[in-house]
Amino acid sequence: MAEVMTAPLTKSKAAKSPPLLDVRDLKVHFPFHRGGLFTGKSGVVRAVDGVSFTLEQGKTLCLVGESGCGKSTTARGILNLVKPTSGEVYLHGQRIDRLSEPEMRPYRREMQMIFQDPFASLNPRMPVGKIIREPMDIFGLYDARDRRLEVMRLMDMVGLNPRFVNRYPHEFSGGQRQRIGIARALAVQPSLIVCDEPVSALDVSIQAQVVNLLKELQQKLGVAYVFIAHDLSVVRHMADRVGVMYLGRIVELAPAEELYHAPKHPYTKALLSAVPLPDPNAEVKRERIKLEGEVPTPDKEYPGCPFADRCPIVEESCRQSPPRLEGGAHQVACFKAD
């Protein structure tokens, strides 16, 4: 019998490596009780209600939506800072959502966070050098002399004068404090940084500087971002992909330029219509989409689409069953999407 020769696997047939971050049907619910012991009301706040996405190394996924839609809770669920009610979170192919705090410790170095408020996120009693060095101390990186050199290198990398290493946070402006927060996040060489509205508390001119800094650092270090924001004009400059959230769910997920040029979900179209245009003549001529109807609350369970009461193209079938996020590169959760 002739021997059967087996050809080596080509690159196309080889097993594909998992994405850096893989979030599958993530749900974070908070039980509540209002009123008295016997006459009160109990229920569940569905802060995050089935979020799924993947993120590759060196890329940026932006989550946008109104206040209270679940963006920040999604971020905390990804980082295991709040325990998910259900769903799965994978980092480098390893499931982390059910790990205890001691088991999470090796993954903490891989996942860091930049907070929204640069005033509240820094310890006012610690000099900035110690703030930046603290993650190195926790994970035992470098020796004492090298840690000081690394702190100064990081300060220079984010645009701060290393001579200010012994100054305290109150001696810096808001933009400088956010740069300190960025340096602290980079101190342990993470693969993923969650940016929870990192520019919303800053002046517009400073916002541009911080956004440009984050993009430069990504190109230099290959770090991936989950970037949370309200400002769609900021998101456009940051994102590779954009996820639009509404009431704890992603209703549209697409490459950034495709979403801005050809949005499909009526909620996305309404959000984009509210972004100011730099041309005053174009701003006057364009038609603004105004959403009407009752704003839904996350403590109520909706049998159909949660956007139905505000949707300008709603049909009765939309109220019967919830649409699923479907599609290829451009996914949308809407029965009537273009």
Tab-separated table of C-alpha atoms in Angstrom:
chain	number	residue	atom	x	y	z
A	1	MET	CA	0.000	0.000	0.000
A	2	ALA	CA	1.386	3.381	-0.948
A	3	GLU	CA	2.282	5.646	1.941
A	4	VAL	CA	0.033	8.673	2.217
A	5	MET	CA	2.068	11.877	2.525
A	6	THR	CA	0.584	14.583	4.710
A	7	ALA	CA	1.392	18.138	3.654
A	8	PRO	CA	2.327	20.563	6.416
A	9	LEU	CA	-0.365	22.987	7.470
A	10	THR	CA	-0.237	26.238	5.567
A	11	LYS	CA	-0.597	29.536	7.368
A	12	SER	CA	-4.231	29.777	6.221
A	13	LYS	CA	-5.027	26.348	7.714
A	14	ALA	CA	-3.135	26.849	10.961
A	15	ALA	CA	-5.115	27.471	14.113
A	16	LYS	CA	-5.906	31.126	14.469
A	17	SER	CA	-4.649	32.727	17.664
A	18	PRO	CA	-7.379	34.062	19.964
A	19	PRO	CA	-8.056	37.805	20.163
A	20	LEU	CA	-6.542	39.797	22.987
A	21	LEU	CA	-9.983	40.358	24.530
A	22	ASP	CA	-13.115	38.320	23.877
A	23	VAL	CA	-16.353	39.326	25.631
A	24	ARG	CA	-19.330	36.992	25.209
A	25	ASP	CA	-22.864	37.898	26.276
A	26	LEU	CA	-21.692	39.826	29.341
A	27	LYS	CA	-24.420	40.710	31.832
A	28	VAL	CA	-24.073	42.720	35.039
A	29	HIS	CA	-27.302	42.998	37.054
A	30	PHE	CA	-27.736	44.687	40.427
A	31	PRO	CA	-30.622	43.684	42.730
A	32	PHE	CA	-32.417	46.517	44.546
A	33	HIS	CA	-35.168	47.053	47.114
A	34	ARG	CA	-37.051	50.321	47.496
A	35	GLY	CA	-39.453	51.282	50.250
A	36	GLY	CA	-40.415	49.410	53.405
A	37	LEU	CA	-39.827	45.809	54.344
A	38	PHE	CA	-43.345	44.629	53.464
A	39	THR	CA	-44.573	47.324	51.040
A	40	GLY	CA	-41.376	48.010	49.126
A	41	LYS	CA	-40.469	47.131	45.579
A	42	SER	CA	-37.725	44.704	44.648
A	43	GLY	CA	-36.169	44.141	41.274
A	44	VAL	CA	-33.025	44.064	39.202
A	45	VAL	CA	-31.145	46.893	37.468
A	46	ARG	CA	-29.840	45.510	34.166
A	47	ALA	CA	-26.791	47.749	33.895
A	48	VAL	CA	-25.204	45.502	31.245
A	49	ASP	CA	-27.549	43.131	29.466
A	50	GLY	CA	-25.718	40.975	26.941
A	51	VAL	CA	-22.620	42.702	25.513
A	52	SER	CA	-20.363	40.821	23.083
A	53	PHE	CA	-17.281	41.948	21.156
A	54	THR	CA	-13.657	41.085	20.440
A	55	LEU	CA	-10.559	43.290	20.458
A	56	GLU	CA	-7.260	42.580	18.750
A	57	GLN	CA	-3.834	43.579	20.048
A	58	GLY	CA	-2.906	47.160	19.202
A	59	LYS	CA	-6.443	48.180	18.218
A	60	THR	CA	-9.040	50.519	19.750
A	61	LEU	CA	-12.677	49.724	20.404
A	62	CYS	CA	-14.755	52.729	21.461
A	63	LEU	CA	-18.004	52.356	23.395
A	64	VAL	CA	-20.378	55.314	23.070
A	65	GLY	CA	-23.873	56.127	24.259
A	66	GLU	CA	-25.901	58.251	26.635
A	67	SER	CA	-25.168	58.475	30.351
A	68	GLY	CA	-26.466	55.404	32.147
A	69	CYS	CA	-26.319	53.083	29.138
A	70	GLY	CA	-23.812	50.771	30.848
A	71	LYS	CA	-20.469	51.766	29.304
A	72	SER	CA	-18.519	52.116	32.550
A	73	THR	CA	-20.135	49.037	34.106
A	74	THR	CA	-19.107	47.080	31.018
A	75	ALA	CA	-15.537	48.255	31.576
A	76	ARG	CA	-15.595	47.198	35.220
A	77	GLY	CA	-17.084	43.847	34.281
A	78	ILE	CA	-14.292	43.259	31.760
A	79	LEU	CA	-11.680	44.031	34.417
A	80	ASN	CA	-13.482	41.843	36.974
A	81	LEU	CA	-13.870	44.838	39.281
A	82	VAL	CA	-17.558	43.916	39.490
A	83	LYS	CA	-18.558	40.284	39.193
A	84	PRO	CA	-20.583	39.596	36.042
A	85	THR	CA	-24.005	38.047	36.550
A	86	SER	CA	-23.410	35.867	33.497
A	87	GLY	CA	-21.383	35.764	30.320
A	88	GLU	CA	-17.718	35.132	29.653
A	89	VAL	CA	-14.585	37.299	29.401
A	90	TYR	CA	-11.381	35.938	27.869
A	91	LEU	CA	-7.945	37.577	27.916
A	92	HIS	CA	-5.372	35.977	25.596
A	93	GLY	CA	-7.769	33.047	25.329
A	94	GLN	CA	-7.931	32.486	29.100
A	95	ARG	CA	-11.271	32.915	30.869
A	96	ILE	CA	-11.018	35.460	33.712
A	97	ASP	CA	-14.568	36.449	34.680
A	98	ARG	CA	-14.918	33.764	37.373
A	99	LEU	CA	-11.455	34.100	38.898
A	100	SER	CA	-11.000	35.074	42.548
A	101	GLU	CA	-8.908	38.118	43.401
A	102	PRO	CA	-5.740	36.085	44.116
A	103	GLU	CA	-6.245	34.232	40.822
A	104	MET	CA	-6.738	37.552	39.012
A	105	ARG	CA	-3.410	38.968	40.189
A	106	PRO	CA	-1.318	37.763	37.205
A	107	TYR	CA	-3.900	39.276	34.834
A	108	ARG	CA	-4.001	42.657	36.612
A	109	ARG	CA	-0.646	43.503	35.111
A	110	GLU	CA	-2.059	42.857	31.631
A	111	MET	CA	-5.141	45.058	32.181
A	112	GLN	CA	-4.913	48.636	33.416
A	113	MET	CA	-7.340	51.546	33.596
A	114	ILE	CA	-7.298	55.308	33.037
A	115	PHE	CA	-10.040	56.985	35.050
A	116	GLN	CA	-12.391	59.792	34.101
A	117	ASP	CA	-11.543	62.234	36.878
A	118	PRO	CA	-7.827	63.139	36.978
A	119	PHE	CA	-8.419	65.008	40.237
A	120	ALA	CA	-9.971	62.140	42.222
A	121	SER	CA	-7.940	59.262	40.766
A	122	LEU	CA	-4.575	60.385	42.199
A	123	ASN	CA	-3.618	60.155	45.876
A	124	PRO	CA	-3.114	63.782	47.007
A	125	ARG	CA	-0.661	62.675	49.725
A	126	MET	CA	1.747	60.938	47.371
A	127	PRO	CA	4.284	62.610	45.060
A	128	VAL	CA	3.762	61.764	41.410
A	129	GLY	CA	6.926	59.676	41.280
A	130	LYS	CA	5.577	57.367	43.954
A	131	ILE	CA	2.143	57.253	42.258
A	132	ILE	CA	3.724	56.059	39.011
A	133	ARG	CA	6.119	53.695	40.797
A	134	GLU	CA	3.462	52.034	42.974
A	135	PRO	CA	2.352	49.467	40.323
A	136	MET	CA	6.012	48.458	39.857
A	137	ASP	CA	6.308	47.934	43.621
A	138	ILE	CA	3.149	45.815	43.700
A	139	PHE	CA	4.283	43.513	40.872
A	140	GLY	CA	7.961	43.501	41.839
A	141	LEU	CA	9.273	44.979	38.594
A	142	TYR	CA	12.894	46.208	38.410
A	143	ASP	CA	15.127	46.996	41.373
A	144	ALA	CA	14.911	50.247	43.372
A	145	ARG	CA	17.327	52.222	41.180
A	146	ASP	CA	15.807	51.048	37.915
A	147	ARG	CA	12.298	51.881	39.150
A	148	ARG	CA	13.271	55.510	39.603
A	149	LEU	CA	14.793	55.602	36.126
A	150	GLU	CA	11.673	53.960	34.688
A	151	VAL	CA	9.429	56.529	36.408
A	152	MET	CA	11.431	59.354	34.851
A	153	ARG	CA	11.315	57.653	31.449
A	154	LEU	CA	7.545	57.270	31.655
A	155	MET	CA	7.102	60.904	32.687
A	156	ASP	CA	9.117	62.009	29.686
A	157	MET	CA	7.149	59.637	27.432
A	158	VAL	CA	3.802	61.200	28.405
A	159	GLY	CA	5.086	64.778	28.129
A	160	LEU	CA	5.894	65.596	31.758
A	161	ASN	CA	9.176	67.060	32.974
A	162	PRO	CA	10.991	64.319	34.950
A	163	ARG	CA	12.274	67.016	37.310
A	164	PHE	CA	8.732	67.230	38.719
A	165	VAL	CA	8.971	63.687	40.101
A	166	ASN	CA	8.711	64.886	43.718
A	167	ARG	CA	5.789	67.256	43.182
A	168	TYR	CA	2.272	66.483	44.398
A	169	PRO	CA	-0.882	66.186	42.248
A	170	HIS	CA	-2.290	69.566	43.332
A	171	GLU	CA	0.708	71.250	41.693
A	172	PHE	CA	-0.366	70.051	38.231
A	173	SER	CA	-3.123	71.081	35.839
A	174	GLY	CA	-5.970	68.757	34.857
A	175	GLY	CA	-4.288	67.714	31.620
A	176	GLN	CA	-1.003	67.050	33.404
A	177	ARG	CA	-2.765	64.942	36.021
A	178	GLN	CA	-4.316	62.824	33.319
A	179	ARG	CA	-0.849	62.324	31.852
A	180	ILE	CA	0.244	61.084	35.286
A	181	GLY	CA	-2.647	58.620	35.208
A	182	ILE	CA	-1.554	57.438	31.762
A	183	ALA	CA	2.042	56.973	32.965
A	184	ARG	CA	0.780	54.968	35.947
A	185	ALA	CA	-1.251	52.717	33.643
A	186	LEU	CA	1.813	52.115	31.448
A	187	ALA	CA	4.113	51.367	34.400
A	188	VAL	CA	3.518	47.591	34.266
A	189	GLN	CA	3.620	47.294	30.458
A	190	PRO	CA	-0.020	46.195	29.974
A	191	SER	CA	-1.509	44.705	26.823
A	192	LEU	CA	-4.896	46.367	27.392
A	193	ILE	CA	-5.874	49.733	28.841
A	194	VAL	CA	-9.486	50.610	29.577
A	195	CYS	CA	-9.960	54.375	29.187
A	196	ASP	CA	-13.115	55.390	31.066
A	197	GLU	CA	-13.970	58.788	29.537
A	198	PRO	CA	-10.375	60.006	30.012
A	199	VAL	CA	-10.905	63.388	28.334
A	200	SER	CA	-14.444	64.364	29.386
A	201	ALA	CA	-13.230	66.424	32.375
A	202	LEU	CA	-10.662	68.375	30.309
A	203	ASP	CA	-10.806	71.526	28.192
A	204	VAL	CA	-11.267	70.978	24.457
A	205	SER	CA	-7.694	71.945	23.536
A	206	ILE	CA	-6.314	69.641	26.237
A	207	GLN	CA	-8.601	66.838	25.065
A	208	ALA	CA	-6.904	66.913	21.665
A	209	GLN	CA	-3.460	66.703	23.282
A	210	VAL	CA	-4.405	63.698	25.412
A	211	VAL	CA	-6.082	61.896	22.484
A	212	ASN	CA	-3.004	62.458	20.306
A	213	LEU	CA	-0.781	61.208	23.139
A	214	LEU	CA	-2.829	58.004	23.489
A	215	LYS	CA	-2.601	57.366	19.738
A	216	GLU	CA	1.167	57.960	19.730
A	217	LEU	CA	1.636	55.577	22.658
A	218	GLN	CA	-0.443	52.934	20.899
A	219	GLN	CA	1.688	53.162	17.764
A	220	LYS	CA	4.879	52.990	19.826
A	221	LEU	CA	3.923	50.296	22.355
A	222	GLY	CA	1.225	48.267	20.576
A	223	VAL	CA	-1.213	48.560	23.479
A	224	ALA	CA	-4.941	48.004	22.895
A	225	TYR	CA	-7.651	50.356	24.197
A	226	VAL	CA	-11.252	49.998	25.221
A	227	PHE	CA	-12.118	53.695	24.993
A	228	ILE	CA	-15.341	54.943	26.593
A	229	ALA	CA	-16.669	58.369	25.614
A	230	HIS	CA	-19.699	60.569	25.044
A	231	ASP	CA	-18.088	62.805	22.445
A	232	LEU	CA	-18.468	61.200	19.026
A	233	SER	CA	-16.005	63.630	17.456
A	234	VAL	CA	-13.302	62.398	19.858
A	235	VAL	CA	-14.236	58.788	19.165
A	236	ARG	CA	-13.829	59.285	15.428
A	237	HIS	CA	-10.143	60.115	15.863
A	238	MET	CA	-9.474	57.271	18.306
A	239	ALA	CA	-11.437	54.241	17.163
A	240	ASP	CA	-10.751	51.335	14.868
A	241	ARG	CA	-14.231	50.019	15.733
A	242	VAL	CA	-17.169	51.646	17.498
A	243	GLY	CA	-19.831	49.990	19.622
A	244	VAL	CA	-22.972	52.061	20.208
A	245	MET	CA	-24.642	51.139	23.505
A	246	TYR	CA	-28.253	51.614	24.532
A	247	LEU	CA	-29.744	50.402	27.810
A	248	GLY	CA	-26.973	47.930	28.550
A	249	ARG	CA	-26.714	46.491	25.033
A	250	ILE	CA	-24.627	47.146	21.937
A	251	VAL	CA	-27.079	48.101	19.197
A	252	GLU	CA	-24.496	48.731	16.463
A	253	LEU	CA	-20.879	47.605	16.098
A	254	ALA	CA	-18.847	48.589	13.050
A	255	PRO	CA	-15.518	49.926	11.768
A	256	ALA	CA	-15.302	53.593	12.728
A	257	GLU	CA	-15.348	55.192	9.283
A	258	GLU	CA	-18.129	52.902	8.071
A	259	LEU	CA	-20.284	53.711	11.088
A	260	TYR	CA	-19.805	57.464	10.632
A	261	HIS	CA	-20.493	57.407	6.906
A	262	ALA	CA	-23.265	54.801	6.813
A	263	PRO	CA	-24.937	54.290	10.223
A	264	LYS	CA	-27.724	51.708	10.213
A	265	HIS	CA	-29.412	51.846	13.612
A	266	PRO	CA	-31.861	54.743	14.149
A	267	TYR	CA	-30.303	55.468	17.551
A	268	THR	CA	-26.843	55.786	15.984
A	269	LYS	CA	-28.253	58.134	13.356
A	270	ALA	CA	-29.795	60.306	16.082
A	271	LEU	CA	-26.511	60.459	17.998
A	272	LEU	CA	-24.549	61.444	14.900
A	273	SER	CA	-27.085	64.107	13.982
A	274	ALA	CA	-26.371	65.793	17.325
A	275	VAL	CA	-22.616	66.146	16.687
A	276	PRO	CA	-21.837	69.809	15.850
A	277	LEU	CA	-20.345	70.466	12.410
A	278	PRO	CA	-17.364	72.831	12.032
A	279	ASP	CA	-18.996	74.476	8.994
A	280	PRO	CA	-21.745	76.861	10.259
A	281	ASN	CA	-23.548	76.845	6.894
A	282	ALA	CA	-23.731	73.048	6.858
A	283	GLU	CA	-24.789	73.041	10.513
A	284	VAL	CA	-27.758	75.324	9.745
A	285	LYS	CA	-28.912	73.274	6.742
A	286	ARG	CA	-28.767	69.768	8.159
A	287	GLU	CA	-31.746	68.090	9.769
A	288	ARG	CA	-31.482	67.092	13.407
A	289	ILE	CA	-33.118	63.813	14.443
A	290	LYS	CA	-35.040	64.410	17.661
A	291	LEU	CA	-35.943	61.395	19.732
A	292	GLU	CA	-39.338	61.472	21.384
A	293	GLY	CA	-41.172	59.138	23.714
A	294	GLU	CA	-40.410	57.703	27.110
A	295	VAL	CA	-36.782	57.144	28.093
A	296	PRO	CA	-36.536	53.510	29.278
A	297	THR	CA	-35.119	52.488	32.650
A	298	PRO	CA	-32.764	49.552	33.292
A	299	ASP	CA	-34.924	48.199	36.127
A	300	LYS	CA	-37.655	47.200	33.680
A	301	GLU	CA	-37.543	44.186	31.396
A	302	TYR	CA	-38.629	44.893	27.825
A	303	PRO	CA	-40.065	42.014	25.762
A	304	GLY	CA	-39.050	43.632	22.487
A	305	CYS	CA	-36.539	46.253	21.368
A	306	PRO	CA	-35.726	48.604	24.275
A	307	PHE	CA	-35.489	51.502	21.803
A	308	ALA	CA	-39.036	50.938	20.500
A	309	ASP	CA	-40.692	53.753	22.498
A	310	ARG	CA	-38.304	56.343	21.013
A	311	CYS	CA	-37.695	54.895	17.558
A	312	PRO	CA	-38.973	56.921	14.549
A	313	ILE	CA	-39.371	53.785	12.380
A	314	VAL	CA	-40.849	51.420	14.972
A	315	GLU	CA	-43.351	48.746	13.985
A	316	GLU	CA	-45.516	46.591	16.203
A	317	SER	CA	-43.279	43.572	15.628
A	318	CYS	CA	-40.397	45.498	17.232
A	319	ARG	CA	-42.229	45.369	20.553
A	320	GLN	CA	-42.704	41.595	20.462
A	321	SER	CA	-39.159	40.206	20.440
A	322	PRO	CA	-35.711	41.790	20.914
A	323	PRO	CA	-33.499	42.119	17.818
A	324	ARG	CA	-30.115	40.404	17.939
A	325	LEU	CA	-26.784	41.968	16.989
A	326	GLU	CA	-26.157	40.418	13.577
A	327	GLY	CA	-24.065	41.007	10.499
A	328	GLY	CA	-20.469	40.711	9.372
A	329	ALA	CA	-18.000	43.523	9.997
A	330	HIS	CA	-20.929	45.926	10.416
A	331	GLN	CA	-23.356	44.474	12.946
A	332	VAL	CA	-26.684	46.005	13.934
A	333	ALA	CA	-29.503	44.996	16.287
A	334	CYS	CA	-32.553	46.269	14.394
A	335	PHE	CA	-35.292	44.598	12.345
A	336	LYS	CA	-35.695	47.713	10.171
A	337	ALA	CA	-32.046	48.655	9.671
A	338	ASP	CA	-31.095	49.968	6.240
